[in-house]
CSV table of C-alpha atoms and ligand atoms in Angstrom, one decimal:
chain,number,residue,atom,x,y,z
A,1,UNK,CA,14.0,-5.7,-20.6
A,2,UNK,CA,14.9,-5.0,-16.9
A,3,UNK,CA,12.6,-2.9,-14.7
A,4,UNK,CA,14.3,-0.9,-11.4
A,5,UNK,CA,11.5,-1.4,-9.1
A,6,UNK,CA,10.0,-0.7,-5.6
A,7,UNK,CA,7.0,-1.7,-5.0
A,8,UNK,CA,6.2,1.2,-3.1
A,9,UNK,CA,6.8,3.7,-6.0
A,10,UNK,CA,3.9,5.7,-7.8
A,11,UNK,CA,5.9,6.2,-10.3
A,12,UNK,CA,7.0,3.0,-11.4
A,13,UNK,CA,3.1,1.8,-10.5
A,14,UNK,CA,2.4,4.4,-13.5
A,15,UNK,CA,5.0,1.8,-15.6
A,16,UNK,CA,3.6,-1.5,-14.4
A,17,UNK,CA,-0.2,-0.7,-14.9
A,18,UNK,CA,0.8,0.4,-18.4
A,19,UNK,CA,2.3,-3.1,-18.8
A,20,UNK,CA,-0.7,-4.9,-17.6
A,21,UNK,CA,-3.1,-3.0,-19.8
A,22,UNK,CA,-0.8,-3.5,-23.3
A,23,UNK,CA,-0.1,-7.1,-22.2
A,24,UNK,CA,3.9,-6.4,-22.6
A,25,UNK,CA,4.1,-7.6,-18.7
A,26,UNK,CA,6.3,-11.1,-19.7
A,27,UNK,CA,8.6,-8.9,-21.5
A,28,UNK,CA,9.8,-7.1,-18.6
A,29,UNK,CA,12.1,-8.7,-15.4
A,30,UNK,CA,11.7,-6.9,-12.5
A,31,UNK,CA,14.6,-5.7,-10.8
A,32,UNK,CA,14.5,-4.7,-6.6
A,33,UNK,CA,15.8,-1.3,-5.8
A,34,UNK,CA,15.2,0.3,-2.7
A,35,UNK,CA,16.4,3.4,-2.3
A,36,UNK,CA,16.5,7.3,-1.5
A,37,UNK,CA,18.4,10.6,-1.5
A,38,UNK,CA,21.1,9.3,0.8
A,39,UNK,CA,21.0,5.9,0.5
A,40,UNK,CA,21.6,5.5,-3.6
A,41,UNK,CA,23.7,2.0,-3.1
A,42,UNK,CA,20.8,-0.1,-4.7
A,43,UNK,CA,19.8,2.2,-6.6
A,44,UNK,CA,20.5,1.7,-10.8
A,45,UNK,CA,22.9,4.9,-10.4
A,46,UNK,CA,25.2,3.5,-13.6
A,47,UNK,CA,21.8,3.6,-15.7
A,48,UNK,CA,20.1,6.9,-14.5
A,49,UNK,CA,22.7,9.0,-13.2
A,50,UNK,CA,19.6,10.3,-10.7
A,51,UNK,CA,19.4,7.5,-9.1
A,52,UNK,CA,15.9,7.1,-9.0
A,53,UNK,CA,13.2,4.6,-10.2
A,54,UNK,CA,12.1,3.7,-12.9
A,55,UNK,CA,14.7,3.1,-14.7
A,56,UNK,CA,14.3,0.7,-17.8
A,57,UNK,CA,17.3,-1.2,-18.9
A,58,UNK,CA,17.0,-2.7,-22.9
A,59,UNK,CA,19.0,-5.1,-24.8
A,60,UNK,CA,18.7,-2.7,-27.9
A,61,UNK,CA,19.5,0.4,-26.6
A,62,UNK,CA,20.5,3.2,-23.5
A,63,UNK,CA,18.6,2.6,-20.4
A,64,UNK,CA,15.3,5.1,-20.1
A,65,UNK,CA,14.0,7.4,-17.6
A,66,UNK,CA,11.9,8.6,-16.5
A,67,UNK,CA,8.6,7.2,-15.8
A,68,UNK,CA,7.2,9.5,-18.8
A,69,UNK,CA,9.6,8.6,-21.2
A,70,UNK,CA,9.5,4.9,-20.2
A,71,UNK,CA,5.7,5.2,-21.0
A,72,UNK,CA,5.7,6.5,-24.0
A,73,UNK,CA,8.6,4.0,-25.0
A,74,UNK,CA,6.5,1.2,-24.1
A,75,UNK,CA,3.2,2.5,-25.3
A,76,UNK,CA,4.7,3.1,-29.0
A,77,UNK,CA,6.4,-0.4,-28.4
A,78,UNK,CA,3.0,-2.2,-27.2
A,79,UNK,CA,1.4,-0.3,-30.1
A,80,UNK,CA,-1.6,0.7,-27.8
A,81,UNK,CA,-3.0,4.6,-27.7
A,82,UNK,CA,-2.9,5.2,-24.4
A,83,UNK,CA,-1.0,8.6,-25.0
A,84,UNK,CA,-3.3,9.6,-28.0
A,85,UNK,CA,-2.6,11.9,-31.2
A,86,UNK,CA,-2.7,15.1,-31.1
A,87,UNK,CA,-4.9,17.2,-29.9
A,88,UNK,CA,-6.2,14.9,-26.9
A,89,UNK,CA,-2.5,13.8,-26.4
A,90,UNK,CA,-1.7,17.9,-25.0
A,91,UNK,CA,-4.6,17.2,-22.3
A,92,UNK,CA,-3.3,13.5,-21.7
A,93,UNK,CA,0.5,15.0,-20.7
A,94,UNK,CA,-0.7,17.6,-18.9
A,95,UNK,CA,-2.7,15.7,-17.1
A,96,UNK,CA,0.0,13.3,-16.6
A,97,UNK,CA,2.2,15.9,-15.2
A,98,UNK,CA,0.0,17.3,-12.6
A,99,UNK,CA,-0.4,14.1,-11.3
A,100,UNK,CA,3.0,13.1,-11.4
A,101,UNK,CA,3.5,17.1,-9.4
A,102,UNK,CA,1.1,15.4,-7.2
A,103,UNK,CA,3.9,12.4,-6.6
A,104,UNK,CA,6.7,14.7,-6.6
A,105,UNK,CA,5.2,16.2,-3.7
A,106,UNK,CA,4.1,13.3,-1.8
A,107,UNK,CA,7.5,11.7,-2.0
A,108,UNK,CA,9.4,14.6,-1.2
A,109,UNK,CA,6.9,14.8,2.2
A,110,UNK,CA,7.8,11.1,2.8
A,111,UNK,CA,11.4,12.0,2.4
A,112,UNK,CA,11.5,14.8,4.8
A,113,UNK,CA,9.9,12.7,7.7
A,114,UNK,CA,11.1,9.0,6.4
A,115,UNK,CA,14.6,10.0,5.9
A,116,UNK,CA,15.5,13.6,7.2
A,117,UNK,CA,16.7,13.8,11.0
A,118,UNK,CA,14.4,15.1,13.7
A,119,UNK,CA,15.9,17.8,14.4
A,120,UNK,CA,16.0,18.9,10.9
A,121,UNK,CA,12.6,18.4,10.1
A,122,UNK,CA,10.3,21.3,8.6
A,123,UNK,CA,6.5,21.5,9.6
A,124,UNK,CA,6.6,24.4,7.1
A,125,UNK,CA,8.2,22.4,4.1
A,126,UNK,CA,5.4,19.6,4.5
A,127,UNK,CA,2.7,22.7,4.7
A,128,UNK,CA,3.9,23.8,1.1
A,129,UNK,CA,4.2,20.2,-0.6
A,130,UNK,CA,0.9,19.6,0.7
A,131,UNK,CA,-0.3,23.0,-0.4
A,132,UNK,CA,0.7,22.1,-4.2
A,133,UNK,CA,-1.3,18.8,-3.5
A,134,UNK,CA,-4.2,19.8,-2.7
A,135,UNK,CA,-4.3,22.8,-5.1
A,136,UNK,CA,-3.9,20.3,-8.0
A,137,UNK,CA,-6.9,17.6,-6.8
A,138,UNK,CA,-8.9,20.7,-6.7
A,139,UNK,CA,-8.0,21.3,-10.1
A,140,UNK,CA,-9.3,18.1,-11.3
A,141,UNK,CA,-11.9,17.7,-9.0
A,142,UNK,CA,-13.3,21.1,-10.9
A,143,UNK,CA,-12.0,21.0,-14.4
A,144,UNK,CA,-11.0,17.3,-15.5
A,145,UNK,CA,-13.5,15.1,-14.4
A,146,UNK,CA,-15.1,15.0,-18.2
A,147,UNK,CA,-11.4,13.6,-19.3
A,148,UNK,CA,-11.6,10.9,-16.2
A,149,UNK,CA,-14.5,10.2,-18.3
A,150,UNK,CA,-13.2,9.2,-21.5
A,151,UNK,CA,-11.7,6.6,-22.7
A,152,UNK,CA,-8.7,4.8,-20.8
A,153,UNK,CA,-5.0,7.2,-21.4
A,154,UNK,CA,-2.1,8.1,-19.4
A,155,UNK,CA,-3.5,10.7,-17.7
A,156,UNK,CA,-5.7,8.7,-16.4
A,157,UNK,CA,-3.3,6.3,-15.1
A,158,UNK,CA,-1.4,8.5,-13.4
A,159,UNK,CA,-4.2,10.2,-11.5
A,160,UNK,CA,-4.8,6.9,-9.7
A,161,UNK,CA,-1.6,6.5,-9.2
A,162,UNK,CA,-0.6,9.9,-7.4
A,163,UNK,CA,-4.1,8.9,-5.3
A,164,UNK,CA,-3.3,5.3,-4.4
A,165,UNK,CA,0.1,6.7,-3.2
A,166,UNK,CA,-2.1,9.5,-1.2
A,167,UNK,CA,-3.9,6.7,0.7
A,168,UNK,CA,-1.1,4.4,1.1
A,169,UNK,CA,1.5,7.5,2.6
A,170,UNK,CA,-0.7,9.9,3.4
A,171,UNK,CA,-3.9,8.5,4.6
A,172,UNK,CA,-4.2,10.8,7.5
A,173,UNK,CA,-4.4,14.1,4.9
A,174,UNK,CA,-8.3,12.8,3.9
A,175,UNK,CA,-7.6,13.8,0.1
A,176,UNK,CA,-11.4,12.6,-0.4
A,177,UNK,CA,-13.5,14.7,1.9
A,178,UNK,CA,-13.5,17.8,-0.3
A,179,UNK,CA,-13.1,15.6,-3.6
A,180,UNK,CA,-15.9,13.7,-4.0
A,181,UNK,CA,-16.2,13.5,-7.3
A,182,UNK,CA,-12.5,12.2,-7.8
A,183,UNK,CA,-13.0,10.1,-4.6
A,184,UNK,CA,-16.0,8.5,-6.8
A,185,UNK,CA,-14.1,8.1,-10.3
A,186,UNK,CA,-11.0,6.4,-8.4
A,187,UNK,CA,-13.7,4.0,-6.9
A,188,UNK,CA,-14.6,2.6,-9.6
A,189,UNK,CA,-10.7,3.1,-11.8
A,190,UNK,CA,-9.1,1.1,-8.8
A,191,UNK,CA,-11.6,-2.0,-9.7
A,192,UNK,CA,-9.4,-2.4,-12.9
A,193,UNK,CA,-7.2,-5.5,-12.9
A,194,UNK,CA,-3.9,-3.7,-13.1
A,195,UNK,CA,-4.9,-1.7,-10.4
A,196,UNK,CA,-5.4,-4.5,-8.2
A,197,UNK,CA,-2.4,-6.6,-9.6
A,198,UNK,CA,-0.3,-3.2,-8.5
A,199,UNK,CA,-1.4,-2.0,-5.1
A,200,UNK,CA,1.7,-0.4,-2.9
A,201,UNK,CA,3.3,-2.8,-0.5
B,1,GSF,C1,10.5,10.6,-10.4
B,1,GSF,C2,10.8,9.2,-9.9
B,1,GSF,C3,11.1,9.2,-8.4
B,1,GSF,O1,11.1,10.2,-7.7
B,1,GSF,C4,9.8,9.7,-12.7
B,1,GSF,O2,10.2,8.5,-12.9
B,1,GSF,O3,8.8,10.2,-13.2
B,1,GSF,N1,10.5,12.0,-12.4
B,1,GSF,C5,10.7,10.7,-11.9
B,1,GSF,N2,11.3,8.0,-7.9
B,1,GSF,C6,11.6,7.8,-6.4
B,1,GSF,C7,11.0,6.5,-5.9
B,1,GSF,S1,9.4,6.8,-5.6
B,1,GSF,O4,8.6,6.7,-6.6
B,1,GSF,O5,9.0,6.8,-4.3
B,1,GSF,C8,13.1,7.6,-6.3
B,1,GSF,O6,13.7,7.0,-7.1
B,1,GSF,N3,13.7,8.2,-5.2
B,1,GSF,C9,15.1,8.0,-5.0
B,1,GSF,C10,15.8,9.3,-5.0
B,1,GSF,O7,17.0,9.4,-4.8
B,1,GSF,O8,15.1,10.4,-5.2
């Protein structure tokens, strides 16, 4: 299998951390693409029509995306539970999708200062993504820090992704001053081995 990658991407972090804790790492070549909205020429546009990353490319089957399907494709495949039966696995996606919403928004703020021109930047647009940030850690800072204390899942995964990308793009923003409980769980999550193997860069 052939993974798009950048290693600068939350979401395919979420991919590669699953790979390092189901041991399925050797079976999967990465693949550099750098890209964004209007620069798509490295991007895997002939495997994901979006043109974004992850993309997984099989030799048994149509290229995935995205980075939730690719998960769940190579949790099933790895056999592991890290997206659990049902009824956990409703809190697991949920979980997974507001800190993915956390990404979304983070990247589209990178976007509008990395890659839109000066002149056409928004103070305002960055306000709102930022707004939808910080309503969603305060959201798990108040009603999912039992879950952060469960047993390793997706969810999980992709909260310290969304908050290693916070630190590595966003630093400035302080997501841990009125989060300290999250700010303490991530402490001690980004200790993990596949954390560490997959820090942004
Ligand atoms: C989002 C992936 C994404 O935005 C997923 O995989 O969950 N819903 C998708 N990827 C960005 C790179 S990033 O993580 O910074 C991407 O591919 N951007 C290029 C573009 O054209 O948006």
């Amino acid at each position: 299998m052939r993974l798009y990658d950048n290693p600068a991407s939350p979401f395919v972090r979420k991919v590669r951390i699953l790979l390092q804790e189901t041991g399925q790492e050797a079976d999967v070549e990465m693949i550099p693409a750098i890209g964004n909205p209007l620069d798509s020429a490295k991007m895997p546009t002939a495997q994901n029509p979006l043109g974004k990353i992850p993309t997984l490319e099989r030799d048994d089957g149509p290229a995935l995306h995205d980075s939730r399907v690719i998960c769940r494709y190579l949790d099933d495949r790895g056999g592991s539970k890290l997206y659990p039966l049902a009824p956990r696995l409703w809190e697991v996606l949920t979980l997974e999708a507001t800190a993915d919403g956390i990404m979304d928004a983070a990247v589209l703020m990178r976007y509008e200062v990395g890659v839109r021109p000066a002149e056409k930047q928004f103070g305002g647009w960055l306000d709102a993504q930022w707004g939808k940030i910080a309503r969603a850690l305060d959201a798990i800072e108040a009603r999912w820090m039992g879950h952060l204390a469960g047993p390793i899942d997706m969810g999980q995964i992709a909260v310290a992704c969304a908050l290693g990308y916070l630190d590595f793009r966003h630093a400035a923003r302080d997501w841990r001053a009125d989060h300290p409980e999250l700010a303490a769980w991530y402490a001690r999550f980004a200790e993990r081995d596949s954390m560490q193997a997959t820090k942004p860069g």
